[in-house]
CSV table of C-alpha atoms and ligand atoms in Angstrom, one decimal:
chain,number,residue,atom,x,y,z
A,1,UNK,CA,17.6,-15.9,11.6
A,2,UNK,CA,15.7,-16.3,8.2
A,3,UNK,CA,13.7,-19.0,9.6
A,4,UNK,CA,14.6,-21.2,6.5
A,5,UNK,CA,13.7,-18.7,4.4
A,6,UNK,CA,16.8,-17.9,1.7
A,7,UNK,CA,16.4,-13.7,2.1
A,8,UNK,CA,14.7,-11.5,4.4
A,9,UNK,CA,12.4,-9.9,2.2
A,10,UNK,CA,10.9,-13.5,1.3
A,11,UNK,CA,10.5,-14.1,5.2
A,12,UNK,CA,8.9,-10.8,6.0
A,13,UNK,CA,6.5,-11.2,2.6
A,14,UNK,CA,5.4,-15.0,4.6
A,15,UNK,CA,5.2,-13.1,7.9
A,16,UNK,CA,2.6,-11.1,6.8
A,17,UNK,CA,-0.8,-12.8,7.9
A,18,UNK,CA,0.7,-12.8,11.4
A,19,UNK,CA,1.8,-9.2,11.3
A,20,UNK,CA,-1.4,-7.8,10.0
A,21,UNK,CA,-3.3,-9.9,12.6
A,22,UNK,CA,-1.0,-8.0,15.5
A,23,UNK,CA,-1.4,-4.7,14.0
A,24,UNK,CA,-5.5,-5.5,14.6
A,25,UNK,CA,-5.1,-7.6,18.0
A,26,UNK,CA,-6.8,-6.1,20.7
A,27,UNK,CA,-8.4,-2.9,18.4
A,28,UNK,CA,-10.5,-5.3,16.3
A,29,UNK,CA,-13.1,-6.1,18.1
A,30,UNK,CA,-15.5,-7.8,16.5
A,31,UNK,CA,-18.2,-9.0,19.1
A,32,UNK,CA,-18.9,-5.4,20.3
A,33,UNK,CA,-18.7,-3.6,17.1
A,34,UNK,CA,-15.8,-1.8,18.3
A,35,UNK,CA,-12.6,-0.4,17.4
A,36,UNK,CA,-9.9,0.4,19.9
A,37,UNK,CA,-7.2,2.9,19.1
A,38,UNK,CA,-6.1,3.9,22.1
A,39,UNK,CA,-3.7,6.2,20.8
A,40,UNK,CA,-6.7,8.0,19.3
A,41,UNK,CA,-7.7,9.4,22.6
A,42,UNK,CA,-5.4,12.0,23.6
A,43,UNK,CA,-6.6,14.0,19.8
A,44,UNK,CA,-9.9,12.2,19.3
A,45,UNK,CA,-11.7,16.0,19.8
A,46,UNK,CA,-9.0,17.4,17.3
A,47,UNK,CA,-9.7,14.3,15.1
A,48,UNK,CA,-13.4,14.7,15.0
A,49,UNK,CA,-13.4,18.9,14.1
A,50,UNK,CA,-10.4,18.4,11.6
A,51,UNK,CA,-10.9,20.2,8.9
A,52,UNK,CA,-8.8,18.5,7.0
A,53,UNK,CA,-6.3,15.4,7.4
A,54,UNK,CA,-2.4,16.2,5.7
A,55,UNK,CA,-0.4,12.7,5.7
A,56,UNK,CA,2.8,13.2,5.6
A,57,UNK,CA,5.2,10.1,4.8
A,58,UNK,CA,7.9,9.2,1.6
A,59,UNK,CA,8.4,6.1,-0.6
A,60,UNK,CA,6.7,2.7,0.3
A,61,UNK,CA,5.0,4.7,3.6
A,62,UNK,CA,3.5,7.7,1.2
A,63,UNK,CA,2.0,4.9,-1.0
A,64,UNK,CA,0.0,3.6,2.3
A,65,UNK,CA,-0.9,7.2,2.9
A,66,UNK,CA,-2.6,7.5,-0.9
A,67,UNK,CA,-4.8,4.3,0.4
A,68,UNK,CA,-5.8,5.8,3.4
A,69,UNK,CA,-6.4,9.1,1.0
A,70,UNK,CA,-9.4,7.4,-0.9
A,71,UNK,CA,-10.5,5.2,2.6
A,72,UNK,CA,-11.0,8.1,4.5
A,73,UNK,CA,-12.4,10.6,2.6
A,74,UNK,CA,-14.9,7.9,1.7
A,75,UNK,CA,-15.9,6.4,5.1
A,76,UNK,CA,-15.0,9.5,7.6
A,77,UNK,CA,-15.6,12.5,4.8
A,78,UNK,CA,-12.9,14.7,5.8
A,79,UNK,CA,-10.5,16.3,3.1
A,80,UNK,CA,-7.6,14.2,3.0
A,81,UNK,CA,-3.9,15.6,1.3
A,82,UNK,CA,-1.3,13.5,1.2
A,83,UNK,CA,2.0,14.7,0.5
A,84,UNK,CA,6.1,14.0,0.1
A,85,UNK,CA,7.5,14.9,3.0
A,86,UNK,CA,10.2,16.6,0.7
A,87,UNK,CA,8.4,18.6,-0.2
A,88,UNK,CA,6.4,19.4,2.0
A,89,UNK,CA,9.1,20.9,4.6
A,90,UNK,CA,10.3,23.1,1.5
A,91,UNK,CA,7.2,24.9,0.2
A,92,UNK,CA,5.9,26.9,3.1
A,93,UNK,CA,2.6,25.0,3.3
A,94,UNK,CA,-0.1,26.5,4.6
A,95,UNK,CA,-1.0,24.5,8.5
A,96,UNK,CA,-2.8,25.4,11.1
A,97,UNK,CA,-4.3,24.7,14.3
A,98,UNK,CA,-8.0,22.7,12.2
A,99,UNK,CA,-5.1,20.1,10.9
A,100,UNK,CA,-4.7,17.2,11.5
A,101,UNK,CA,-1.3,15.8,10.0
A,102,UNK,CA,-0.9,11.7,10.0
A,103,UNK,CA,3.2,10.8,9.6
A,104,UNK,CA,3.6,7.2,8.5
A,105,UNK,CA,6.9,5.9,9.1
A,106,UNK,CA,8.2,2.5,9.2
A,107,UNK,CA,11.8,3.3,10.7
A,108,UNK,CA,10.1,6.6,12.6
A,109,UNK,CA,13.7,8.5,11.5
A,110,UNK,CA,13.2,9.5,7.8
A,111,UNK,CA,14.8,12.5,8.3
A,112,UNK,CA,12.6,14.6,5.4
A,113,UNK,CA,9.6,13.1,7.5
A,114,UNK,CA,10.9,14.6,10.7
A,115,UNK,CA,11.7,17.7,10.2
A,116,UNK,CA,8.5,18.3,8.1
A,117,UNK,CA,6.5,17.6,11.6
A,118,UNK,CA,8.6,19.8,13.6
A,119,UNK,CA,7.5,22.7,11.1
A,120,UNK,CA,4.0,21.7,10.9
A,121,UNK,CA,4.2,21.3,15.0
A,122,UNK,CA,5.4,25.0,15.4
A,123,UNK,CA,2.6,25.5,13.0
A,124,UNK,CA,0.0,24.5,15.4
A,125,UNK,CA,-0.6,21.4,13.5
A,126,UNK,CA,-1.4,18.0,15.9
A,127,UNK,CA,0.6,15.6,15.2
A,128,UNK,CA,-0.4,11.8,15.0
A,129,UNK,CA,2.3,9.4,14.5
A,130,UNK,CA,1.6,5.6,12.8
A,131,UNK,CA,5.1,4.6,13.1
A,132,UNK,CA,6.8,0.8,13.6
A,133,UNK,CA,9.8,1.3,15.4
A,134,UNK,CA,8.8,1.6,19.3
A,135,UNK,CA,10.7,5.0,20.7
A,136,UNK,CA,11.8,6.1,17.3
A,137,UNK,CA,12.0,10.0,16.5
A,138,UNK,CA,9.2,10.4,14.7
A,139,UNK,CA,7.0,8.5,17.4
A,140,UNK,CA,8.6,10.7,19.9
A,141,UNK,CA,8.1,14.3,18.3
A,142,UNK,CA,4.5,13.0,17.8
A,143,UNK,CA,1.2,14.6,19.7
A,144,UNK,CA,-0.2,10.6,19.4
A,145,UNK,CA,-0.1,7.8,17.7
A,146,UNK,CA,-0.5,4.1,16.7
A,147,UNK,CA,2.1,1.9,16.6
A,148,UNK,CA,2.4,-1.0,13.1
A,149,UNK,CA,3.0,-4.6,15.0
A,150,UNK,CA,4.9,-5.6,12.3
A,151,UNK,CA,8.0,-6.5,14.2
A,152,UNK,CA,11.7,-5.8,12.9
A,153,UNK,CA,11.8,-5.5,9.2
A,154,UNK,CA,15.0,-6.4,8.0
A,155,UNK,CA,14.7,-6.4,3.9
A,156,UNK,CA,15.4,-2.9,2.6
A,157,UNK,CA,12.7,-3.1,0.3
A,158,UNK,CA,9.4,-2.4,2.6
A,159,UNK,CA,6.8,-5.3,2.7
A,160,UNK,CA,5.1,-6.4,6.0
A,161,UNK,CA,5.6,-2.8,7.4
A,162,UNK,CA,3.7,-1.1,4.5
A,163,UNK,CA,0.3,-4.1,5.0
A,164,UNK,CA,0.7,-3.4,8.7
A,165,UNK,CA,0.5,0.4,8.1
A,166,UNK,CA,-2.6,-0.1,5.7
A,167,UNK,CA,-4.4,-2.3,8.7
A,168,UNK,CA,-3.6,0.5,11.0
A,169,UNK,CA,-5.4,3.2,8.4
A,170,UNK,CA,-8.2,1.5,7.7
A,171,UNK,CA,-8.8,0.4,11.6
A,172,UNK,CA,-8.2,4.7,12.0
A,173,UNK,CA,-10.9,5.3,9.1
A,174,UNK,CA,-13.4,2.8,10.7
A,175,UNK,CA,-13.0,4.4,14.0
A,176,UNK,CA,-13.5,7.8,12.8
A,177,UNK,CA,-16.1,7.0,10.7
A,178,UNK,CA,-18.0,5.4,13.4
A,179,UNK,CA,-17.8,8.2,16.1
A,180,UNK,CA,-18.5,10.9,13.4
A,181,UNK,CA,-21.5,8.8,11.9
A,182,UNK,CA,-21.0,8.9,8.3
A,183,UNK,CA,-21.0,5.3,8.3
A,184,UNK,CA,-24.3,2.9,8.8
A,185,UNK,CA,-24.0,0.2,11.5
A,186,UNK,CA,-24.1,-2.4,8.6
A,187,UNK,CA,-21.1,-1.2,6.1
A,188,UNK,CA,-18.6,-0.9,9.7
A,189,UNK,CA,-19.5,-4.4,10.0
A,190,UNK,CA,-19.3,-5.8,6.7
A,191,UNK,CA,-15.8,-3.9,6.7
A,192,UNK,CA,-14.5,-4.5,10.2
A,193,UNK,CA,-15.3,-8.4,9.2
A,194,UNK,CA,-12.9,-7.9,5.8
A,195,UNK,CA,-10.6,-6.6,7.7
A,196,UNK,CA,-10.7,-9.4,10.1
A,197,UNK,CA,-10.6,-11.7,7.3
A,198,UNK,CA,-7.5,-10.7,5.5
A,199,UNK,CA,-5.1,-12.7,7.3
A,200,UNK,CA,-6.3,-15.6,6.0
A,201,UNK,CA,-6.9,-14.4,2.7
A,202,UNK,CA,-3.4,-13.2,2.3
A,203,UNK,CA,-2.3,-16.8,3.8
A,204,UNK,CA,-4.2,-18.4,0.8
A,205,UNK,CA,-2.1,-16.2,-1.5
A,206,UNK,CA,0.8,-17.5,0.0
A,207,UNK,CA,-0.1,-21.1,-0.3
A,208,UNK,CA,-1.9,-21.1,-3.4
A,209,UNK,CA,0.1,-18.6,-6.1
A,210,UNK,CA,3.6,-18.9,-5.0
A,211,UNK,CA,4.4,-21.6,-7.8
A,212,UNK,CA,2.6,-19.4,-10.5
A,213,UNK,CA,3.7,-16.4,-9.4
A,214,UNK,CA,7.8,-17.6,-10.1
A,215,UNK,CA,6.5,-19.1,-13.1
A,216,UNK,CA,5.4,-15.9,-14.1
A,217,UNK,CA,8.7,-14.0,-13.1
A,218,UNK,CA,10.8,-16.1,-14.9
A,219,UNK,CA,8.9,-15.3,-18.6
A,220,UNK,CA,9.1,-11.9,-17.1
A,221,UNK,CA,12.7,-11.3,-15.9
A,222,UNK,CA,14.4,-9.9,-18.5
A,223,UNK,CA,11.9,-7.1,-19.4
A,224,UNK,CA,13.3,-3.4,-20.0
A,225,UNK,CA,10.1,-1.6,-18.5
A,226,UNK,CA,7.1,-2.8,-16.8
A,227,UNK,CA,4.0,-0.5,-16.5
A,228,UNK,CA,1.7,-1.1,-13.6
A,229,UNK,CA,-1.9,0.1,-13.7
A,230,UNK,CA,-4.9,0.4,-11.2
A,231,UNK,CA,-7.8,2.5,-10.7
A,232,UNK,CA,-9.7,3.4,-7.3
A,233,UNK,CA,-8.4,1.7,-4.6
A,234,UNK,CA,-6.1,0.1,-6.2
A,235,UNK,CA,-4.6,3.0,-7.8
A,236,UNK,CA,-1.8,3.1,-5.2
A,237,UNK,CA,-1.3,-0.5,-5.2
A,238,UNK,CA,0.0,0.3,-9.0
A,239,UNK,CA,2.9,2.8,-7.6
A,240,UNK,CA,3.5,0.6,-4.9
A,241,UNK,CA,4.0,-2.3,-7.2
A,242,UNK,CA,6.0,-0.4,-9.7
A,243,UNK,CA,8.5,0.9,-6.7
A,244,UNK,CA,8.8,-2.7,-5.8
A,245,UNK,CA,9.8,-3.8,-9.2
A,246,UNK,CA,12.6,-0.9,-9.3
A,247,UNK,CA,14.2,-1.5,-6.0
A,248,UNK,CA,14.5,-5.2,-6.1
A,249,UNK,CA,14.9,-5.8,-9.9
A,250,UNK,CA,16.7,-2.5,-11.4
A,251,UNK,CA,13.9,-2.9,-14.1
A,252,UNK,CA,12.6,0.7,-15.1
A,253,UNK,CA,9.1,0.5,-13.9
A,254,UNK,CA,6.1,3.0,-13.8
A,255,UNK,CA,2.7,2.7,-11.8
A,256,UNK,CA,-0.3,5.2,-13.4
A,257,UNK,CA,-4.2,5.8,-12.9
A,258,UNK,CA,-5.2,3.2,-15.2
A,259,UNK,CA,-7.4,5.7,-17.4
A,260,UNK,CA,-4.4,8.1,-17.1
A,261,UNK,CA,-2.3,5.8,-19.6
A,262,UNK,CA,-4.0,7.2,-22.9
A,263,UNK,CA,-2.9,10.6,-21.6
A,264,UNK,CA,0.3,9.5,-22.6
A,265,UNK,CA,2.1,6.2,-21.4
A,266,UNK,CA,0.3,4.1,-24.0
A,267,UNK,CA,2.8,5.4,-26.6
A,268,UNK,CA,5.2,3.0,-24.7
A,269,UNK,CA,3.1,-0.1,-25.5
A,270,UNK,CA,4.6,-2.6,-28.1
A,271,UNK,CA,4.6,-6.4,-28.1
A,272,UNK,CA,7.5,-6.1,-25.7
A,273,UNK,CA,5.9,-4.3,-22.7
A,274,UNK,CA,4.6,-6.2,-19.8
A,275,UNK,CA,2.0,-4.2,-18.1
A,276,UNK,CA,0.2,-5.8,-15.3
A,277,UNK,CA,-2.6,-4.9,-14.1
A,278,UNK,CA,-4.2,-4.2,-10.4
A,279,UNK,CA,-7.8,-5.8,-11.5
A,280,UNK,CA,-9.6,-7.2,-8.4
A,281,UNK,CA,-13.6,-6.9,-8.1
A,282,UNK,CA,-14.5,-3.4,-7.4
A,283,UNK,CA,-16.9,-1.3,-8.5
A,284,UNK,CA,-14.5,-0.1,-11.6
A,285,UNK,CA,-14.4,-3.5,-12.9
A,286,UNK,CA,-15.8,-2.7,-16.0
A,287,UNK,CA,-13.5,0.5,-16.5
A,288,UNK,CA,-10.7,-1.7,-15.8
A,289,UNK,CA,-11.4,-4.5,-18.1
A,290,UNK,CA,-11.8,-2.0,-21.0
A,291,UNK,CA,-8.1,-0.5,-20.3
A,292,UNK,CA,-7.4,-3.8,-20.7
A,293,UNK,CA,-8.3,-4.7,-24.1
A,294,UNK,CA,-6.9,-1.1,-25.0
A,295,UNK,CA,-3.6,-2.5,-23.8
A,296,UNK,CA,-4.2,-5.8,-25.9
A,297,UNK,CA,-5.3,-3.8,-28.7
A,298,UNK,CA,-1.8,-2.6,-28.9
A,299,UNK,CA,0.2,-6.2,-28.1
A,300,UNK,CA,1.2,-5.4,-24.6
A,301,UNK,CA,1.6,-8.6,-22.5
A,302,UNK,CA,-1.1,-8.1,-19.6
A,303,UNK,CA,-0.5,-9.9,-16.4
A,304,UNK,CA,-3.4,-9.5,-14.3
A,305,UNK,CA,-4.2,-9.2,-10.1
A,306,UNK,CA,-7.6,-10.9,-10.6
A,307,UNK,CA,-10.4,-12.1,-8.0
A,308,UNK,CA,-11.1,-15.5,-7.9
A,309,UNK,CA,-14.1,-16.4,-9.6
A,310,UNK,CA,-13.2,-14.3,-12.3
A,311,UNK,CA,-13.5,-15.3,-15.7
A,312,UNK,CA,-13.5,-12.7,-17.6
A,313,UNK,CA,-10.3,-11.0,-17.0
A,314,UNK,CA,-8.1,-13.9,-17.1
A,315,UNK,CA,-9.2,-14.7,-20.6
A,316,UNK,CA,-8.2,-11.2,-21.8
A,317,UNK,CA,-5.2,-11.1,-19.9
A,318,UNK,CA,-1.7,-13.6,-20.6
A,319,UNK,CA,-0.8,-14.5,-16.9
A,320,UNK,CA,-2.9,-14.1,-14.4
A,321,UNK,CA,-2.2,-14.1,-10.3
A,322,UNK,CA,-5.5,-14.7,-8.3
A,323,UNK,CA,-6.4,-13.4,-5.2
A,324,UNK,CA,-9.4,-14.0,-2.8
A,325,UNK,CA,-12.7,-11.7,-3.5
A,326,UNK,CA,-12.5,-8.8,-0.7
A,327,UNK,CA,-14.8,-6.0,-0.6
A,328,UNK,CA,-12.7,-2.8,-2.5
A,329,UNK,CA,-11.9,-0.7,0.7
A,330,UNK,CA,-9.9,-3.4,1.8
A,331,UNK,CA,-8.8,-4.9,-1.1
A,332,UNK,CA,-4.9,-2.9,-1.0
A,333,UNK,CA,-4.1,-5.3,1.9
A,334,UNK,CA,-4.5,-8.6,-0.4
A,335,UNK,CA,-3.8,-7.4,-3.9
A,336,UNK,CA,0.1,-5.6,-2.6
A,337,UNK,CA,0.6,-9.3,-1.9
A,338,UNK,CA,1.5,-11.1,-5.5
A,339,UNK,CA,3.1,-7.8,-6.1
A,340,UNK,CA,5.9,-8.3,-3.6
A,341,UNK,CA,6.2,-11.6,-5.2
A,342,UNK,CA,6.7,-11.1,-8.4
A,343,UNK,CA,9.1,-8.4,-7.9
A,344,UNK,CA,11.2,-11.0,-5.1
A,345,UNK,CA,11.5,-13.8,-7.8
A,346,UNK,CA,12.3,-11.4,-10.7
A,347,UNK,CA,14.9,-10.4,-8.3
A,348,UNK,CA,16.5,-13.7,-7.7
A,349,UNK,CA,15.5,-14.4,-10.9
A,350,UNK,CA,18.3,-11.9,-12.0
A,351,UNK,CA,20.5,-12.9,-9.7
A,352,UNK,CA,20.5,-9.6,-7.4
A,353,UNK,CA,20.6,-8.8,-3.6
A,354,UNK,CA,17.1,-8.5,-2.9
A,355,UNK,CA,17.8,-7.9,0.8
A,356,UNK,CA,20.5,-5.2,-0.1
A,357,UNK,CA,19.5,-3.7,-3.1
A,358,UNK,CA,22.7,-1.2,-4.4
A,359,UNK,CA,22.0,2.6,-3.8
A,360,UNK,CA,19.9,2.0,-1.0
A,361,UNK,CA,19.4,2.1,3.0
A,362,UNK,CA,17.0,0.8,5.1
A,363,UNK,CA,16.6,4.3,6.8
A,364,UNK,CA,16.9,7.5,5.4
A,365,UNK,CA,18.2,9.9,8.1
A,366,UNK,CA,19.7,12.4,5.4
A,367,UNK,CA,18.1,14.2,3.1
B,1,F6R,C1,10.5,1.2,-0.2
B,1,F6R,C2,11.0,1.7,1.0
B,1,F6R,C3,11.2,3.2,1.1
B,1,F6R,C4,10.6,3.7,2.5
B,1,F6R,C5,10.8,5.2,2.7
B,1,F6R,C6,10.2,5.7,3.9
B,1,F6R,O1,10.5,-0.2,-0.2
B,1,F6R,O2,11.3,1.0,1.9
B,1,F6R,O3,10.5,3.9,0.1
B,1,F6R,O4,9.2,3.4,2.5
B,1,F6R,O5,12.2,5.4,2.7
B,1,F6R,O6,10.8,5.1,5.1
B,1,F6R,P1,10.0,5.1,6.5
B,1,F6R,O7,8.7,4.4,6.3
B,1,F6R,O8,11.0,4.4,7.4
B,1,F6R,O9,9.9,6.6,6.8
């Protein structure tokens, strides 16, 4: 049932250029310049007016909702607020009828994600529902939605559900963007081709870093804290990553806005801390790099996400883990994917349950 694989969660991190590929089957299409969300149709008039777009999701599923924060503000340039669903149901938050609220579930029953939508429903809120399980409550108490082909995921910690949400998002934003024309004809193709694309590139991840990537977990395994830092983009790749870390290895770990660290985490830097860094091409390259040396200034150990080609930041950095050049919209897809990695082997490394890590369930139907 593991399909040779020795855990779950290292299965479901292989599966994942297959299950982002169904999450785009039949809505990518890239002949016609077209995207096809057919769930889109039954709000697509709500969608368009929305004055504003309110995701609502927790853990691993609010992290894809921060993405789809900076995507579609930038490519559909509608006000995007993306909150816990925690506390969101609690603070008598101000919905109405102009809203739009996206819930992002992988099990569809997180039961703070629930009832947040049945408030925000009786609100006058639409509801659209980007949920994996088929029939699930969340799917079911939704206006629309869009269903995450990422097939059963078994390994508590979320990996192939949280890509699959991402490919979902950004197919969303495209679409949007496209029928609301705040994007030219060129950008939605160079994008709808990335997206297209990132299959394979996560595939070459998977057969080209794997060794490296243990290699690196092992010097790594017995670390006390591990800070993880990003900008743009990539800025929720860094919680994600951090949340990872946590789960699968019990190692305290903290993700933060790159520039955010002098504002107060850099106190925690010492030749002891590993702090790896989210560093792909983008167009805060430069930014990033400096944040960098600031880090090796002070004797942190950097391990760096970096884009191939790059020569630069590997020779500031003291492990690097390489991924394919992707344009920066896309690039939370790819650069997740050495993440999940590193936090699997420190895991094993350390001898732990990575499928069943203590304290936790795969759904959370209390709150
Ligand atoms: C992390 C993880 C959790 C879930 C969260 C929401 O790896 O799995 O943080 O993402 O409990 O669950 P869903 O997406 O089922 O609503």
């Amino acid at each position: 049932e593991k399909g040779g694989f020795d855990h779950f969660m290292l299965k479901e991190i292989f599966e994942q250029p297959i299950t982002i590929a169904d999450s785009l089957r039949g809505r990518l299409v890239l002949n016609e310049d077209r995207i096809i969300l057919s769930g889109i149709d039954a709000i697509k008039d709500k969608l368009m007016a929305a004055r504003r777009i309110i995701i609502v999701a927790c853990g691993t599923s609010w992290h894809a909702g921060l993405v789809a924060e900076y995507v579609i503000e930038e490519l559909c340039r509608i006000n995007v607020e993306v909150e816990y669903a925690s506390e969101f149901r609690y603070r008598n938050p101000i919905v109405d009828a102009d809203d739009v609220i996206i819930a992002i579930s992988q099990s569809g029953e997180t039961a703070d994600t629930l009832v947040a939508l049945e408030r925000a429903k009786q609100q006058g809120a639409t509801i659209f529902g980007i949920v994996n399980v088929v029939g699930s409550s969340i799917a079911r108490i939704s206006h629309a939605g869009c269903y995450t082909h990422a097939g059963p995921e078994i390994g508590v910690a979320s990996t192939k559900a949280y890509t699959a949400q991402l490919a979902v998002l950004m197919l969303l934003a495209l679409k949007v963007a496209k029928e609301k024309g705040t994007i030219s004809a060129e950008r939605f193709t160079e994008l709808s081709q990335e997206l297209n694309n990132i299959p394979e590139k996560v595939q070459w991840v998977l057969d080209n870093e794997v060794d490296n990537i243990k290699a690196i977990a092992f010097k790594y395994k017995d670390a006390h804290d591990v800070l993880y830092l990003g900008r743009g983009y990539n800025f929720p790749t860094a919680l994600e990553g951090a949340l990872k870390l946590k789960e699968i290895s019990y190692i305290h770990a903290e993700g933060y806005p790159a520039a955010e660290m002098k504002h107060g985490p850099i106190a925690l830097v010492d030749d002891q801390l590993p702090v790896v860094f989210i560093a792909s091409k983008d167009a805060y390259h430069e930014k990033i790099v400096s944040n960098i040396q600031e880090i090796k200034a002070r004797k942190g150990k950097v391990i760096s996400v970096v884009s191939e080609g790059d020569e630069i930041t590997p020779s500031i950095s003291d492990d690097v883990m390489f991924v394919p050049v992707v344009d920066e919209v896309i690039a939370p897809l790819l650069t997740v994917v050495p993440l999940q990695l590193l936090s699997y082997y420190i895991g094993v490394y350390r001898g732990l349950d990575v499928d069943k890590p203590r304290n936790l369930a795969k759904s959370v139907t209390v709150e």
